[in-house]
PDB file of C-alpha atoms in Angstrom:
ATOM      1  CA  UNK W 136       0.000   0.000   0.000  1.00 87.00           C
ATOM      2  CA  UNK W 137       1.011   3.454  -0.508  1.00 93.00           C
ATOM      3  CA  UNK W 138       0.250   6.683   0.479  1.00 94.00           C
ATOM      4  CA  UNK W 139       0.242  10.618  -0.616  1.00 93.00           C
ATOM      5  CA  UNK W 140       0.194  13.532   1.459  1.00 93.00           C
ATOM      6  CA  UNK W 141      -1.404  16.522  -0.192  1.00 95.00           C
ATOM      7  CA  UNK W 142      -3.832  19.681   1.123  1.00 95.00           C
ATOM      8  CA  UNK W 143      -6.632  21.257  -0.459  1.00 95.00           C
ATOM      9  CA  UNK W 144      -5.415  24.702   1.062  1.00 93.00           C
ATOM     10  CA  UNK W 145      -3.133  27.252  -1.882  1.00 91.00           C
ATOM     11  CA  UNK W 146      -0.601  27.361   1.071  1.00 91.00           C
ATOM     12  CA  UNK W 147      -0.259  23.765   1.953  1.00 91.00           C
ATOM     13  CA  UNK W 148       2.788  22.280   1.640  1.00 90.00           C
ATOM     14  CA  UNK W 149       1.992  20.479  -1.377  1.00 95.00           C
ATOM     15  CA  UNK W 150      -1.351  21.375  -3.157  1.00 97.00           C
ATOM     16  CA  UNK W 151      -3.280  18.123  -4.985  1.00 97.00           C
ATOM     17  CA  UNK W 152      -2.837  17.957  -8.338  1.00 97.00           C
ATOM     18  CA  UNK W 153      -4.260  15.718 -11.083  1.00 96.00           C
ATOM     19  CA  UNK W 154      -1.400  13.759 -11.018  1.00 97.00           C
ATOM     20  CA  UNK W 155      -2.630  12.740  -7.366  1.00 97.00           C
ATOM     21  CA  UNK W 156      -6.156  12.629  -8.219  1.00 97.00           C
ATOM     22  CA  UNK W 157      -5.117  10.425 -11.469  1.00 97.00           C
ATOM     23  CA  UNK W 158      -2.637   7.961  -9.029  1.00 97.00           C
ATOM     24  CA  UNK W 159      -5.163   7.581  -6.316  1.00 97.00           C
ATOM     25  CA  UNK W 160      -7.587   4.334  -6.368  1.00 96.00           C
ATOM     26  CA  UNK W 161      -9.260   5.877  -2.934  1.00 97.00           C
ATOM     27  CA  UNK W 162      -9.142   9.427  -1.182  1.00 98.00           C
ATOM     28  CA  UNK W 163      -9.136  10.299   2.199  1.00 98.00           C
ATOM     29  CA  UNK W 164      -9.768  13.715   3.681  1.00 98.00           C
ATOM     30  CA  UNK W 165      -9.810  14.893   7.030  1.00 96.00           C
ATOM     31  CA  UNK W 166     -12.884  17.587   6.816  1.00 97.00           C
ATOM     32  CA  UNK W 167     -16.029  17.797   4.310  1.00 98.00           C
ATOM     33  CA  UNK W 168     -14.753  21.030   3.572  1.00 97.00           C
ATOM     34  CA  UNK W 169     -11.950  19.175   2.054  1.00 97.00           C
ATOM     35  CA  UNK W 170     -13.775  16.887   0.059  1.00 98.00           C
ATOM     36  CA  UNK W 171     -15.707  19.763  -1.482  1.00 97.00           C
ATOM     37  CA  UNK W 172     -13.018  21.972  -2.348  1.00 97.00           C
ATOM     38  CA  UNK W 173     -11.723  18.623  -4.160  1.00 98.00           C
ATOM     39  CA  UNK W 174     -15.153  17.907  -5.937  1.00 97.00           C
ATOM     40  CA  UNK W 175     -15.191  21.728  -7.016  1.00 97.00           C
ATOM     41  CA  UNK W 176     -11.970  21.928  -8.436  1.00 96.00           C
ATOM     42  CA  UNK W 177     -11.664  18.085  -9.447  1.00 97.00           C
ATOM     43  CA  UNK W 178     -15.357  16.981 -10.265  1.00 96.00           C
ATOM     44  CA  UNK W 179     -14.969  14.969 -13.467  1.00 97.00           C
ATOM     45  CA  UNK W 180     -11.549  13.695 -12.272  1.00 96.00           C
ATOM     46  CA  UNK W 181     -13.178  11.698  -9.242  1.00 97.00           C
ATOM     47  CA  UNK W 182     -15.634   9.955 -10.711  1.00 95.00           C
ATOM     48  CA  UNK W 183     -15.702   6.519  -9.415  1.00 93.00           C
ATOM     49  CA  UNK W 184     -13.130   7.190  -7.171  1.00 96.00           C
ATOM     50  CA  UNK W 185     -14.471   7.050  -3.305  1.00 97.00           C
ATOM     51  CA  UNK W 186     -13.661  10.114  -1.214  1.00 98.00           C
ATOM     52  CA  UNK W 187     -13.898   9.918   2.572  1.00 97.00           C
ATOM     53  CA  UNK W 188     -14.087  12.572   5.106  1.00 98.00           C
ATOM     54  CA  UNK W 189     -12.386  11.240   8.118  1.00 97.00           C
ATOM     55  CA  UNK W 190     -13.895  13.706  10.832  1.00 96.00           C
ATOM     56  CA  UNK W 191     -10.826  14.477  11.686  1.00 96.00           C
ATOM     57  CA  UNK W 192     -10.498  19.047  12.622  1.00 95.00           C
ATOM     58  CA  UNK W 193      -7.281  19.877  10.474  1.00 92.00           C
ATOM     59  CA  UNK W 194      -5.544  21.483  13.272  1.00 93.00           C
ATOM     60  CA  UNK W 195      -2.654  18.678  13.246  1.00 92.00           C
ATOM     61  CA  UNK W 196       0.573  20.082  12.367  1.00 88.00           C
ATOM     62  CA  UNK W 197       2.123  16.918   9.672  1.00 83.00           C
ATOM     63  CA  UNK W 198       3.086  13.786  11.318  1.00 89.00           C
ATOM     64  CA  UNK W 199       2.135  14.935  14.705  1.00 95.00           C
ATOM     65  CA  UNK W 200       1.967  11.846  16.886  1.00 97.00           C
ATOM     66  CA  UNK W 201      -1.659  12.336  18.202  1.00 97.00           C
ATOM     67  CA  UNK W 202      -2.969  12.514  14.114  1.00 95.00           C
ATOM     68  CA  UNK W 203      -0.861   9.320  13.359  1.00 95.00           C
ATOM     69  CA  UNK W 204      -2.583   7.474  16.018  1.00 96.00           C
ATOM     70  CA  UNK W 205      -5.931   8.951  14.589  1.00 95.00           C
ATOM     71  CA  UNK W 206      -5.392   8.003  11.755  1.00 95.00           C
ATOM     72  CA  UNK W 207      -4.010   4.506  12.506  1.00 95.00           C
ATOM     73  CA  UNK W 208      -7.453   3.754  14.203  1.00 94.00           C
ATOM     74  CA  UNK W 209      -9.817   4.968  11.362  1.00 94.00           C
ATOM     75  CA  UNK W 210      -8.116   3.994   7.961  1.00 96.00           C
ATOM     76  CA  UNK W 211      -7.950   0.030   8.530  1.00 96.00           C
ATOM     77  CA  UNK W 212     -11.892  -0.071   8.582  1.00 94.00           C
ATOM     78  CA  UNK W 213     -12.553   2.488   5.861  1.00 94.00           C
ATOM     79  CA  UNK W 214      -9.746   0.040   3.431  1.00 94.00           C
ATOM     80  CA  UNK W 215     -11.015  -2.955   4.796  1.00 93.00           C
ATOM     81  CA  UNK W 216      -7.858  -3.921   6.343  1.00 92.00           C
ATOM     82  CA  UNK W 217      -8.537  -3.841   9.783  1.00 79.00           C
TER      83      UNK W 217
END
């Protein structure tokens, strides 16, 4: 399995791009605000692709320790590899 790490915001770190959109088989977001900036900007692109909002506030900076824990408790179930 692999992984990308990419923000919907114009100053994150690394902004999606189609390349992302094209390489990813499922997307995970941490806020519905994310998934609708992505479905504004991306529409046609992520059809039949799921997107998942994760309920997770985006107030993590990257890799804190508390997110990766977060996020190693919701991800297995929403993959299926739990």
């Amino acid at each position: 399995m692999s992984a990308r790490s990419a923000g919907t915001s114009p100053n994150a770190r690394h902004r999606v791009s189609i390349d992302d959109i094209e390489w990813a088989d499922v997307i995970l977001v941490m806020e519905e605000k994310h998934k609708s900036r992505l479905v504004a900007e991306f529409t046609r692109m992520l059809e039949g692709k799921p997107v998942h909002v994760l309920d997770i506030p985006d107030e993590y900076k990257y890799m804190n320790p508390e997110l990766v824990e977060e996020l190693q408790r919701s991800v297995p179930s929403i993959l299926g590899i739990d």
